[in-house]
CSV table of C-alpha atoms and ligand atoms in Angstrom, one decimal:
chain,number,residue,atom,x,y,z
A,1,UNK,CA,-10.6,-8.0,26.1
A,2,UNK,CA,-6.8,-8.5,26.4
A,3,UNK,CA,-6.4,-10.8,23.5
A,4,UNK,CA,-8.5,-8.9,21.0
A,5,UNK,CA,-6.7,-7.2,18.2
A,6,UNK,CA,-9.1,-4.4,17.8
A,7,UNK,CA,-9.3,-3.7,21.5
A,8,UNK,CA,-5.5,-3.4,21.3
A,9,UNK,CA,-5.9,-0.8,18.5
A,10,UNK,CA,-8.4,1.1,20.8
A,11,UNK,CA,-5.9,1.0,23.6
A,12,UNK,CA,-3.2,2.2,21.1
A,13,UNK,CA,-1.1,-0.9,21.9
A,14,UNK,CA,-1.1,-1.6,18.1
A,15,UNK,CA,-0.6,1.2,15.6
A,16,UNK,CA,-3.4,2.1,13.1
A,17,UNK,CA,-4.1,4.8,10.6
A,18,UNK,CA,-6.9,6.5,12.5
A,19,UNK,CA,-9.5,8.3,10.5
A,20,UNK,CA,-11.9,9.3,13.2
A,21,UNK,CA,-12.1,8.9,17.0
A,22,UNK,CA,-14.6,10.0,19.6
A,23,UNK,CA,-15.6,8.7,23.0
A,24,UNK,CA,-17.5,5.7,21.7
A,25,UNK,CA,-16.2,5.0,18.2
A,26,UNK,CA,-12.9,4.5,16.3
A,27,UNK,CA,-12.4,4.4,12.6
A,28,UNK,CA,-9.1,3.3,11.0
A,29,UNK,CA,-7.8,2.2,7.6
A,30,UNK,CA,-7.8,-1.6,6.9
A,31,UNK,CA,-4.3,-3.0,6.8
A,32,UNK,CA,-5.1,-5.0,3.6
A,33,UNK,CA,-7.3,-2.6,1.7
A,34,UNK,CA,-9.6,-4.2,-0.9
A,35,UNK,CA,-10.6,-0.9,-2.4
A,36,UNK,CA,-9.1,2.6,-2.8
A,37,UNK,CA,-11.0,3.5,0.4
A,38,UNK,CA,-11.3,0.7,3.0
A,39,UNK,CA,-11.8,1.9,6.5
A,40,UNK,CA,-13.0,-0.1,9.5
A,41,UNK,CA,-15.4,1.4,12.0
A,42,UNK,CA,-15.6,-0.1,15.5
A,43,UNK,CA,-17.2,0.6,18.9
A,44,UNK,CA,-14.5,1.1,21.5
A,45,UNK,CA,-16.4,-1.3,23.8
A,46,UNK,CA,-15.8,-4.9,22.9
A,47,UNK,CA,-18.7,-6.7,21.3
A,48,UNK,CA,-17.9,-9.8,19.3
A,49,UNK,CA,-20.3,-9.3,16.4
A,50,UNK,CA,-23.5,-7.7,15.3
A,51,UNK,CA,-25.2,-10.9,16.4
A,52,UNK,CA,-24.2,-10.3,20.0
A,53,UNK,CA,-26.0,-7.0,20.1
A,54,UNK,CA,-29.2,-6.8,22.0
A,55,UNK,CA,-31.9,-4.1,22.6
A,56,UNK,CA,-29.5,-2.3,25.0
A,57,UNK,CA,-27.1,-1.8,22.1
A,58,UNK,CA,-29.5,0.1,19.8
A,59,UNK,CA,-27.8,3.4,20.5
A,60,UNK,CA,-24.4,1.8,19.9
A,61,UNK,CA,-25.5,0.4,16.6
A,62,UNK,CA,-27.0,3.7,15.5
A,63,UNK,CA,-23.8,5.5,16.5
A,64,UNK,CA,-21.8,2.9,14.5
A,65,UNK,CA,-23.8,3.6,11.3
A,66,UNK,CA,-23.6,7.4,11.8
A,67,UNK,CA,-19.8,7.1,12.2
A,68,UNK,CA,-19.7,5.2,8.9
A,69,UNK,CA,-21.5,8.1,7.1
A,70,UNK,CA,-19.0,10.5,8.8
A,71,UNK,CA,-16.1,8.4,7.5
A,72,UNK,CA,-17.7,8.3,4.0
A,73,UNK,CA,-17.9,12.1,4.1
A,74,UNK,CA,-14.3,12.5,5.3
A,75,UNK,CA,-13.1,10.1,2.6
A,76,UNK,CA,-15.0,12.0,-0.2
A,77,UNK,CA,-17.4,9.1,-1.0
A,78,UNK,CA,-20.8,10.8,-0.6
A,79,UNK,CA,-21.1,11.6,-4.3
A,80,UNK,CA,-19.7,8.4,-5.8
A,81,UNK,CA,-21.2,6.0,-3.2
A,82,UNK,CA,-19.8,3.3,-1.1
A,83,UNK,CA,-20.5,-0.1,0.5
A,84,UNK,CA,-20.9,-1.0,4.2
A,85,UNK,CA,-20.1,-4.6,5.1
A,86,UNK,CA,-20.6,-6.5,8.4
A,87,UNK,CA,-19.0,-9.9,7.9
A,88,UNK,CA,-20.6,-12.0,10.6
A,89,UNK,CA,-19.6,-15.5,11.7
A,90,UNK,CA,-17.9,-18.2,9.7
A,91,UNK,CA,-19.9,-18.1,6.5
A,92,UNK,CA,-19.9,-14.3,6.7
A,93,UNK,CA,-16.1,-14.4,6.5
A,94,UNK,CA,-15.6,-12.7,9.9
A,95,UNK,CA,-11.9,-13.0,11.0
A,96,UNK,CA,-11.7,-10.5,13.8
A,97,UNK,CA,-14.3,-11.0,16.5
A,98,UNK,CA,-14.7,-7.4,17.6
A,99,UNK,CA,-17.7,-5.8,15.8
A,100,UNK,CA,-16.7,-3.7,12.9
A,101,UNK,CA,-18.2,-2.3,9.7
A,102,UNK,CA,-16.1,-2.0,6.5
A,103,UNK,CA,-16.6,1.3,4.7
A,104,UNK,CA,-15.4,0.6,1.1
A,105,UNK,CA,-15.4,2.8,-1.9
A,106,UNK,CA,-13.4,4.5,-4.6
A,107,UNK,CA,-14.3,1.9,-7.2
A,108,UNK,CA,-17.4,0.1,-8.3
A,109,UNK,CA,-18.4,-2.7,-6.0
A,110,UNK,CA,-19.6,-5.9,-7.8
A,111,UNK,CA,-22.7,-7.8,-6.8
A,112,UNK,CA,-23.1,-10.5,-5.5
A,113,UNK,CA,-20.0,-10.7,-3.3
A,114,UNK,CA,-18.0,-13.9,-3.8
B,1,AMP,P1,-13.4,-9.4,8.8
B,1,AMP,O1,-12.9,-10.4,7.9
B,1,AMP,O2,-14.7,-8.8,8.5
B,1,AMP,O3,-13.4,-9.9,10.3
B,1,AMP,O4,-12.4,-8.1,8.7
B,1,AMP,C1,-11.2,-8.0,9.5
B,1,AMP,C2,-10.4,-7.0,8.8
B,1,AMP,O5,-9.4,-6.5,9.7
B,1,AMP,C3,-9.7,-7.5,7.5
B,1,AMP,O6,-10.1,-6.7,6.4
B,1,AMP,C4,-8.2,-7.2,7.8
B,1,AMP,O7,-7.5,-6.8,6.7
B,1,AMP,C5,-8.3,-6.2,8.9
B,1,AMP,N1,-7.2,-6.1,9.8
B,1,AMP,C6,-6.5,-7.1,10.4
B,1,AMP,N2,-5.5,-6.7,11.2
B,1,AMP,C7,-5.6,-5.3,11.1
B,1,AMP,C8,-4.8,-4.3,11.7
B,1,AMP,N3,-3.8,-4.5,12.5
B,1,AMP,N4,-5.1,-3.0,11.3
B,1,AMP,C9,-6.1,-2.7,10.5
B,1,AMP,N5,-6.8,-3.7,9.9
B,1,AMP,C10,-6.6,-5.0,10.2
B,2,ZN,ZN1,-12.2,-6.3,21.2
């Protein structure tokens, strides 16, 4: 999608601090980190949100989660723990409509989120 910010990051048209990249997934640090570790994990293929995924996307979603655990390991979060977040739609607080999971850690995460 030509007007999608994260597609532009995939295409390297916008710079990002890349943490992990493979043929299907990209992980890069959030530009406005809300925790000492705050990395976004996205599929390279454009999907607007988790709500737009169907049965045909099961493998993609599994790969997305496994990339998150890889990022957590790379960032040294496996002992201390971390939070995965998928903001979805307006009430979920989603601002970029290209599916992404936030990997957040390095501090205690409060509950419930505001
Ligand atoms: P969400 O609110 O769940 O849609 O999250 C979108 C996230 O993308 C926010 O945490 C933003 O800080 C982050 N973000 C926006 N622009 C960029 C960018 N150019 N590079 C990295 N992260 C970004
Ligand atoms: Zn996109």
